[in-house]
Amino acid sequence: MQEATKAPPVAYYDYIIIGGGTAGCPLAATLSQNFRVLLLERGGSPYGNQNITNLATFTDTLKDTSPTSPAQSFVSEDGVVNTRARVLGGGTCFNAGFYTHADPEFVQKAGLDLDLVNRSYEWVEKSDGVLSQN
């Protein structure tokens, strides 16, 4: 692994993979067994980054969306503000789940029953995160 600015000015590859996420890394590893592969990742390496390897600083990593951070803010097609990984290995470096309530306007636009959606929130919150059938 090396910074792009330190790469040779001319190099030849059988495959160039854009993005070192959960699909790009395994694909590059598999192809590199028989071919010359260049994997391009806009982020850095997660190794040695305390904000990724130390669970105590995990939320700090998600909040820091500066240009040098391994996290990047984005807005989904549905208008949900979120954070995604900008680091080799992709989102598996930020492997966590988040529970939020949908905006009532979104529920309406999605054509869902708001009363049913609200009752489902109550059910999940009473279960303390453990999904079981009674």
CSV table of N, CA and C in Angstrom, one decimal:
chain,number,residue,atom,x,y,z
A,1,MET,N,0.9,-1.2,0.0
A,1,MET,CA,0.0,0.0,0.0
A,1,MET,C,0.9,1.2,0.0
A,2,GLN,N,0.5,2.2,-0.8
A,2,GLN,CA,1.3,3.4,-0.9
A,2,GLN,C,0.4,4.6,-1.3
A,3,GLU,N,0.9,5.8,-1.0
A,3,GLU,CA,0.2,7.0,-1.4
A,3,GLU,C,0.3,7.1,-2.9
A,4,ALA,N,-0.8,7.6,-3.6
A,4,ALA,CA,-0.8,7.7,-5.0
A,4,ALA,C,0.4,8.7,-5.5
A,5,THR,N,0.7,9.6,-4.7
A,5,THR,CA,1.8,10.6,-5.2
A,5,THR,C,3.1,9.9,-5.2
A,6,LYS,N,3.3,8.7,-4.6
A,6,LYS,CA,4.6,8.0,-4.5
A,6,LYS,C,4.6,6.9,-5.5
A,7,ALA,N,3.5,6.7,-6.3
A,7,ALA,CA,3.5,5.6,-7.3
A,7,ALA,C,4.3,6.0,-8.5
A,8,PRO,N,4.8,5.0,-9.3
A,8,PRO,CA,5.6,5.3,-10.5
A,8,PRO,C,4.7,6.1,-11.5
A,9,PRO,N,5.4,7.0,-12.3
A,9,PRO,CA,4.6,7.8,-13.2
A,9,PRO,C,3.9,6.9,-14.3
A,10,VAL,N,4.5,5.7,-14.6
A,10,VAL,CA,3.9,4.8,-15.6
A,10,VAL,C,3.9,3.4,-15.0
A,11,ALA,N,2.7,2.8,-15.0
A,11,ALA,CA,2.6,1.4,-14.5
A,11,ALA,C,1.5,0.7,-15.3
A,12,TYR,N,1.5,-0.6,-15.4
A,12,TYR,CA,0.5,-1.3,-16.2
A,12,TYR,C,-0.1,-2.3,-15.3
A,13,TYR,N,-1.5,-2.4,-15.5
A,13,TYR,CA,-2.2,-3.4,-14.6
A,13,TYR,C,-3.2,-4.1,-15.5
A,14,ASP,N,-3.6,-5.3,-15.1
A,14,ASP,CA,-4.6,-6.0,-15.7
A,14,ASP,C,-6.0,-5.5,-15.3
A,15,TYR,N,-6.1,-5.1,-14.0
A,15,TYR,CA,-7.4,-4.6,-13.5
A,15,TYR,C,-7.1,-3.4,-12.6
A,16,ILE,N,-8.0,-2.4,-12.7
A,16,ILE,CA,-8.0,-1.3,-11.8
A,16,ILE,C,-9.4,-1.3,-11.1
A,17,ILE,N,-9.3,-1.3,-9.8
A,17,ILE,CA,-10.5,-1.4,-9.0
A,17,ILE,C,-10.6,0.0,-8.3
A,18,ILE,N,-11.8,0.6,-8.4
A,18,ILE,CA,-12.0,1.9,-7.8
A,18,ILE,C,-12.8,1.6,-6.5
A,19,GLY,N,-12.3,1.9,-5.4
A,19,GLY,CA,-12.9,1.8,-4.1
A,19,GLY,C,-12.5,0.5,-3.3
A,20,GLY,N,-11.9,0.7,-2.2
A,20,GLY,CA,-11.5,-0.4,-1.3
A,20,GLY,C,-12.4,-0.7,-0.2
A,21,GLY,N,-13.7,-0.8,-0.6
A,21,GLY,CA,-14.7,-1.2,0.4
A,21,GLY,C,-14.9,-2.7,0.5
A,22,THR,N,-16.1,-3.0,1.0
A,22,THR,CA,-16.3,-4.4,1.2
A,22,THR,C,-16.4,-5.3,0.0
A,23,ALA,N,-16.6,-4.7,-1.2
A,23,ALA,CA,-16.5,-5.4,-2.4
A,23,ALA,C,-15.2,-5.3,-3.1
A,24,GLY,N,-14.6,-4.1,-3.1
A,24,GLY,CA,-13.3,-3.8,-3.8
A,24,GLY,C,-12.2,-4.5,-3.2
A,25,CYS,N,-12.0,-4.6,-1.9
A,25,CYS,CA,-10.9,-5.3,-1.3
A,25,CYS,C,-10.9,-6.8,-1.6
A,26,PRO,N,-12.0,-7.5,-1.3
A,26,PRO,CA,-12.0,-8.9,-1.7
A,26,PRO,C,-11.7,-9.2,-3.2
A,27,LEU,N,-12.3,-8.4,-4.0
A,27,LEU,CA,-12.1,-8.5,-5.4
A,27,LEU,C,-10.7,-8.4,-5.8
A,28,ALA,N,-10.0,-7.3,-5.3
A,28,ALA,CA,-8.6,-7.1,-5.5
A,28,ALA,C,-7.8,-8.2,-5.0
A,29,ALA,N,-8.1,-8.7,-3.8
A,29,ALA,CA,-7.3,-9.8,-3.3
A,29,ALA,C,-7.4,-11.1,-4.1
A,30,THR,N,-8.6,-11.4,-4.6
A,30,THR,CA,-8.8,-12.5,-5.4
A,30,THR,C,-8.1,-12.4,-6.8
A,31,LEU,N,-8.3,-11.3,-7.5
A,31,LEU,CA,-7.7,-11.1,-8.8
A,31,LEU,C,-6.2,-11.0,-8.7
A,32,SER,N,-5.7,-10.5,-7.6
A,32,SER,CA,-4.2,-10.3,-7.5
A,32,SER,C,-3.5,-11.7,-7.4
A,33,GLN,N,-4.2,-12.7,-7.2
A,33,GLN,CA,-3.6,-14.1,-7.2
A,33,GLN,C,-3.0,-14.4,-8.5
A,34,ASN,N,-3.7,-13.9,-9.6
A,34,ASN,CA,-3.3,-14.3,-11.0
A,34,ASN,C,-3.0,-13.1,-11.9
A,35,PHE,N,-3.3,-11.9,-11.4
A,35,PHE,CA,-3.2,-10.7,-12.3
A,35,PHE,C,-2.5,-9.5,-11.5
A,36,ARG,N,-2.1,-8.5,-12.3
A,36,ARG,CA,-1.6,-7.3,-11.6
A,36,ARG,C,-2.8,-6.4,-11.4
A,37,VAL,N,-3.0,-6.0,-10.2
A,37,VAL,CA,-4.2,-5.2,-9.8
A,37,VAL,C,-3.8,-3.9,-9.1
A,38,LEU,N,-4.5,-2.9,-9.5
A,38,LEU,CA,-4.4,-1.6,-8.8
A,38,LEU,C,-5.7,-1.3,-8.1
A,39,LEU,N,-5.7,-1.1,-6.8
A,39,LEU,CA,-6.8,-0.8,-6.0
A,39,LEU,C,-6.7,0.7,-5.6
A,40,LEU,N,-7.6,1.5,-6.0
A,40,LEU,CA,-7.6,2.9,-5.7
A,40,LEU,C,-8.7,3.2,-4.6
A,41,GLU,N,-8.2,3.9,-3.5
A,41,GLU,CA,-9.1,4.2,-2.4
A,41,GLU,C,-8.9,5.7,-2.0
A,42,ARG,N,-9.9,6.4,-2.0
A,42,ARG,CA,-9.7,7.9,-1.7
A,42,ARG,C,-9.4,8.1,-0.2
A,43,GLY,N,-9.7,7.2,0.6
A,43,GLY,CA,-9.3,7.4,2.0
A,43,GLY,C,-8.0,6.7,2.4
A,44,GLY,N,-7.6,6.7,3.6
A,44,GLY,CA,-6.4,6.2,4.0
A,44,GLY,C,-6.5,4.8,4.5
A,45,SER,N,-5.5,4.3,5.3
A,45,SER,CA,-5.5,3.0,5.9
A,45,SER,C,-6.1,3.1,7.3
A,46,PRO,N,-7.0,2.1,7.6
A,46,PRO,CA,-7.5,2.1,9.0
A,46,PRO,C,-6.6,1.6,10.0
A,47,TYR,N,-5.5,1.0,9.6
A,47,TYR,CA,-4.6,0.4,10.6
A,47,TYR,C,-3.8,1.5,11.3
A,48,GLY,N,-3.8,1.4,12.6
A,48,GLY,CA,-3.1,2.3,13.4
A,48,GLY,C,-3.9,3.6,13.7
A,49,ASN,N,-5.1,3.7,13.2
A,49,ASN,CA,-5.9,4.9,13.5
A,49,ASN,C,-6.7,4.6,14.7
A,50,GLN,N,-6.3,5.3,15.8
A,50,GLN,CA,-7.0,5.1,17.1
A,50,GLN,C,-8.5,5.3,17.1
A,51,ASN,N,-8.9,6.2,16.2
A,51,ASN,CA,-10.4,6.5,16.2
A,51,ASN,C,-11.2,5.3,15.6
A,52,ILE,N,-10.5,4.4,14.9
A,52,ILE,CA,-11.2,3.2,14.4
A,52,ILE,C,-11.0,2.0,15.3
A,53,THR,N,-9.7,1.8,15.7
A,53,THR,CA,-9.4,0.6,16.5
A,53,THR,C,-9.8,0.7,17.9
A,54,ASN,N,-10.1,1.9,18.5
A,54,ASN,CA,-10.5,2.0,19.9
A,54,ASN,C,-12.0,2.3,20.0
A,55,LEU,N,-12.8,1.3,20.5
A,55,LEU,CA,-14.2,1.5,20.6
A,55,LEU,C,-14.6,2.7,21.4
A,56,ALA,N,-13.8,3.1,22.3
A,56,ALA,CA,-14.1,4.3,23.2
A,56,ALA,C,-14.2,5.6,22.4
A,57,THR,N,-13.5,5.6,21.2
A,57,THR,CA,-13.5,6.9,20.4
A,57,THR,C,-14.3,6.7,19.1
A,58,PHE,N,-15.1,5.6,19.1
A,58,PHE,CA,-15.9,5.4,17.9
A,58,PHE,C,-16.8,6.5,17.5
A,59,THR,N,-17.5,7.1,18.5
A,59,THR,CA,-18.5,8.2,18.2
A,59,THR,C,-17.7,9.4,17.7
A,60,ASP,N,-16.5,9.6,18.3
A,60,ASP,CA,-15.7,10.8,17.8
A,60,ASP,C,-15.4,10.6,16.3
A,61,THR,N,-15.1,9.4,15.9
A,61,THR,CA,-14.8,9.1,14.5
A,61,THR,C,-16.0,9.5,13.6
A,62,LEU,N,-17.2,9.1,14.0
A,62,LEU,CA,-18.4,9.4,13.2
A,62,LEU,C,-18.7,10.9,13.2
A,63,LYS,N,-18.4,11.6,14.2
A,63,LYS,CA,-18.7,13.0,14.3
A,63,LYS,C,-17.6,13.8,13.5
A,64,ASP,N,-16.4,13.3,13.3
A,64,ASP,CA,-15.4,14.0,12.6
A,64,ASP,C,-15.5,13.7,11.1
A,65,THR,N,-16.0,14.7,10.4
A,65,THR,CA,-16.1,14.5,8.9
A,65,THR,C,-15.2,15.4,8.2
A,66,SER,N,-14.1,15.8,8.8
A,66,SER,CA,-13.1,16.7,8.2
A,66,SER,C,-12.4,16.0,7.0
A,67,PRO,N,-11.8,16.7,6.1
A,67,PRO,CA,-11.2,16.0,4.9
A,67,PRO,C,-10.2,14.9,5.3
A,68,THR,N,-9.5,14.9,6.5
A,68,THR,CA,-8.6,13.9,6.8
A,68,THR,C,-9.2,12.8,7.6
A,69,SER,N,-10.4,12.9,7.9
A,69,SER,CA,-11.1,11.9,8.8
A,69,SER,C,-11.4,10.6,7.9
A,70,PRO,N,-11.5,9.4,8.6
A,70,PRO,CA,-11.9,8.2,7.9
A,70,PRO,C,-13.4,8.2,7.7
A,71,ALA,N,-14.1,9.2,8.2
A,71,ALA,CA,-15.6,9.2,8.1
A,71,ALA,C,-16.0,10.4,7.2
A,72,GLN,N,-17.1,10.2,6.4
A,72,GLN,CA,-17.5,11.2,5.5
A,72,GLN,C,-19.0,11.4,5.7
A,73,SER,N,-19.5,12.6,5.8
A,73,SER,CA,-20.9,12.9,5.9
A,73,SER,C,-21.6,12.8,4.5
A,74,PHE,N,-22.8,12.3,4.4
A,74,PHE,CA,-23.5,12.2,3.1
A,74,PHE,C,-25.0,12.3,3.4
A,75,VAL,N,-25.8,12.5,2.4
A,75,VAL,CA,-27.2,12.5,2.5
A,75,VAL,C,-27.7,11.5,1.5
A,76,SER,N,-28.5,10.6,2.0
A,76,SER,CA,-29.1,9.5,1.1
A,76,SER,C,-30.1,10.1,0.1
A,77,GLU,N,-30.5,9.2,-0.8
A,77,GLU,CA,-31.5,9.6,-1.8
A,77,GLU,C,-32.8,10.0,-1.1
A,78,ASP,N,-33.0,9.4,0.0
A,78,ASP,CA,-34.3,9.6,0.8
A,78,ASP,C,-34.1,10.9,1.7
A,79,GLY,N,-33.0,11.5,1.7
A,79,GLY,CA,-32.8,12.8,2.4
A,79,GLY,C,-32.3,12.5,3.9
A,80,VAL,N,-31.8,11.3,4.2
A,80,VAL,CA,-31.4,11.0,5.5
A,80,VAL,C,-29.9,11.3,5.6
A,81,VAL,N,-29.5,12.2,6.6
A,81,VAL,CA,-28.2,12.6,6.8
A,81,VAL,C,-27.5,11.4,7.6
A,82,ASN,N,-26.3,11.0,7.1
A,82,ASN,CA,-25.6,9.9,7.7
A,82,ASN,C,-24.1,10.0,7.5
A,83,THR,N,-23.4,9.1,8.0
A,83,THR,CA,-21.9,9.0,7.9
A,83,THR,C,-21.5,7.7,7.2
A,84,ARG,N,-20.6,7.8,6.3
A,84,ARG,CA,-20.0,6.5,5.7
A,84,ARG,C,-18.5,6.6,5.8
A,85,ALA,N,-17.9,5.4,5.6
A,85,ALA,CA,-16.5,5.3,5.7
A,85,ALA,C,-15.8,5.9,4.5
A,86,ARG,N,-14.7,6.5,4.7
A,86,ARG,CA,-13.8,7.0,3.7
A,86,ARG,C,-12.4,6.4,4.1
A,87,VAL,N,-12.3,5.1,3.9
A,87,VAL,CA,-11.1,4.4,4.4
A,87,VAL,C,-11.0,3.1,3.7
A,88,LEU,N,-9.8,2.5,3.6
A,88,LEU,CA,-9.6,1.2,3.0
A,88,LEU,C,-10.4,0.2,3.9
A,89,GLY,N,-11.2,-0.6,3.2
A,89,GLY,CA,-12.0,-1.6,3.9
A,89,GLY,C,-13.5,-1.1,4.0
A,90,GLY,N,-13.7,0.2,3.7
A,90,GLY,CA,-15.1,0.7,3.6
A,90,GLY,C,-15.8,0.7,4.9
A,91,GLY,N,-17.1,0.5,4.8
A,91,GLY,CA,-18.0,0.6,6.0
A,91,GLY,C,-17.8,-0.5,7.1
A,92,THR,N,-17.0,-1.6,6.7
A,92,THR,CA,-16.8,-2.6,7.8
A,92,THR,C,-15.9,-2.0,8.9
A,93,CYS,N,-15.2,-0.9,8.6
A,93,CYS,CA,-14.4,-0.3,9.6
A,93,CYS,C,-15.3,0.4,10.6
A,94,PHE,N,-16.5,0.8,10.2
A,94,PHE,CA,-17.5,1.5,11.0
A,94,PHE,C,-18.7,0.6,11.2
A,95,ASN,N,-18.5,-0.6,11.7
A,95,ASN,CA,-19.5,-1.6,11.7
A,95,ASN,C,-20.4,-1.4,13.0
A,96,ALA,N,-21.5,-0.6,12.7
A,96,ALA,CA,-22.4,-0.3,13.8
A,96,ALA,C,-23.8,-0.1,13.3
A,97,GLY,N,-24.8,-0.2,14.1
A,97,GLY,CA,-26.1,0.0,13.7
A,97,GLY,C,-26.7,1.2,14.4
A,98,PHE,N,-27.6,1.9,13.8
A,98,PHE,CA,-28.2,3.1,14.4
A,98,PHE,C,-29.7,3.0,14.3
A,99,TYR,N,-30.3,3.3,15.4
A,99,TYR,CA,-31.8,3.2,15.5
A,99,TYR,C,-32.3,4.7,15.6
A,100,THR,N,-33.2,5.0,14.6
A,100,THR,CA,-33.8,6.4,14.6
A,100,THR,C,-35.2,6.3,14.3
A,101,HIS,N,-36.0,7.3,14.6
A,101,HIS,CA,-37.3,7.4,14.2
A,101,HIS,C,-37.4,8.1,12.8
A,102,ALA,N,-38.2,7.7,11.9
A,102,ALA,CA,-38.4,8.4,10.6
A,102,ALA,C,-39.2,9.6,10.9
A,103,ASP,N,-39.0,10.6,10.1
A,103,ASP,CA,-39.8,11.8,10.1
A,103,ASP,C,-41.2,11.5,9.7
A,104,PRO,N,-42.2,11.9,10.3
A,104,PRO,CA,-43.6,11.6,9.9
A,104,PRO,C,-43.9,12.0,8.5
A,105,GLU,N,-43.3,13.0,8.0
A,105,GLU,CA,-43.4,13.4,6.5
A,105,GLU,C,-42.9,12.3,5.6
A,106,PHE,N,-41.7,11.7,6.0
A,106,PHE,CA,-41.1,10.6,5.2
A,106,PHE,C,-42.1,9.4,5.3
A,107,VAL,N,-42.6,9.1,6.4
A,107,VAL,CA,-43.5,7.9,6.6
A,107,VAL,C,-44.7,8.1,5.6
A,108,GLN,N,-45.3,9.3,5.6
A,108,GLN,CA,-46.4,9.6,4.8
A,108,GLN,C,-46.0,9.5,3.3
A,109,LYS,N,-44.9,10.0,2.9
A,109,LYS,CA,-44.5,10.0,1.5
A,109,LYS,C,-44.2,8.5,1.1
A,110,ALA,N,-43.8,7.7,2.0
A,110,ALA,CA,-43.5,6.3,1.7
A,110,ALA,C,-44.7,5.5,1.6
A,111,GLY,N,-45.9,6.1,2.0
A,111,GLY,CA,-47.1,5.4,1.9
A,111,GLY,C,-47.4,4.4,3.1
A,112,LEU,N,-46.7,4.6,4.2
A,112,LEU,CA,-46.8,3.7,5.4
A,112,LEU,C,-47.9,4.3,6.3
A,113,ASP,N,-48.4,3.4,7.1
A,113,ASP,CA,-49.4,3.8,8.2
A,113,ASP,C,-48.6,4.3,9.4
A,114,LEU,N,-48.8,5.6,9.6
A,114,LEU,CA,-48.1,6.3,10.7
A,114,LEU,C,-48.3,5.7,12.1
A,115,ASP,N,-49.6,5.3,12.3
A,115,ASP,CA,-49.9,4.7,13.6
A,115,ASP,C,-49.2,3.3,13.8
A,116,LEU,N,-49.2,2.5,12.7
A,116,LEU,CA,-48.5,1.3,12.8
A,116,LEU,C,-47.0,1.5,13.0
A,117,VAL,N,-46.4,2.4,12.3
A,117,VAL,CA,-45.0,2.7,12.4
A,117,VAL,C,-44.7,3.1,13.9
A,118,ASN,N,-45.5,4.0,14.4
A,118,ASN,CA,-45.3,4.5,15.8
A,118,ASN,C,-45.4,3.3,16.8
A,119,ARG,N,-46.3,2.4,16.6
A,119,ARG,CA,-46.5,1.2,17.4
A,119,ARG,C,-45.3,0.3,17.3
A,120,SER,N,-44.7,0.2,16.2
A,120,SER,CA,-43.5,-0.6,16.0
A,120,SER,C,-42.3,0.0,16.8
A,121,TYR,N,-42.2,1.3,16.8
A,121,TYR,CA,-41.1,2.0,17.6
A,121,TYR,C,-41.3,1.6,19.1
A,122,GLU,N,-42.5,1.6,19.6
A,122,GLU,CA,-42.8,1.3,21.0
A,122,GLU,C,-42.4,-0.2,21.2
A,123,TRP,N,-42.7,-1.1,20.3
A,123,TRP,CA,-42.4,-2.5,20.5
A,123,TRP,C,-40.9,-2.7,20.5
A,124,VAL,N,-40.1,-2.0,19.6
A,124,VAL,CA,-38.7,-2.2,19.6
A,124,VAL,C,-38.1,-1.6,20.9
A,125,GLU,N,-38.5,-0.4,21.3
A,125,GLU,CA,-37.9,0.2,22.4
A,125,GLU,C,-38.2,-0.5,23.7
A,126,LYS,N,-39.4,-1.2,23.8
A,126,LYS,CA,-39.7,-2.0,25.0
A,126,LYS,C,-38.8,-3.3,25.1
A,127,SER,N,-38.4,-3.7,23.9
A,127,SER,CA,-37.6,-5.0,23.8
A,127,SER,C,-36.2,-4.8,24.2
A,128,ASP,N,-35.7,-3.6,24.5
A,128,ASP,CA,-34.3,-3.3,24.9
A,128,ASP,C,-33.3,-3.8,23.8
A,129,GLY,N,-33.7,-3.8,22.6
A,129,GLY,CA,-32.8,-4.2,21.5
A,129,GLY,C,-32.8,-5.6,21.3
A,130,VAL,N,-33.5,-6.4,22.1
A,130,VAL,CA,-33.5,-7.9,21.9
A,130,VAL,C,-34.8,-8.2,21.2
A,131,LEU,N,-34.8,-8.7,20.0
A,131,LEU,CA,-36.0,-9.1,19.3
A,131,LEU,C,-36.4,-10.5,19.6
A,132,SER,N,-37.5,-10.6,20.2
A,132,SER,CA,-38.0,-12.0,20.6
A,132,SER,C,-39.5,-12.0,20.4
A,133,GLN,N,-40.1,-13.2,20.2
A,133,GLN,CA,-41.5,-13.3,20.1
A,133,GLN,C,-42.1,-13.8,21.4
A,134,ASN,N,-43.2,-13.2,21.8
A,134,ASN,CA,-43.8,-13.7,23.1
A,134,ASN,C,-45.0,-14.6,22.8
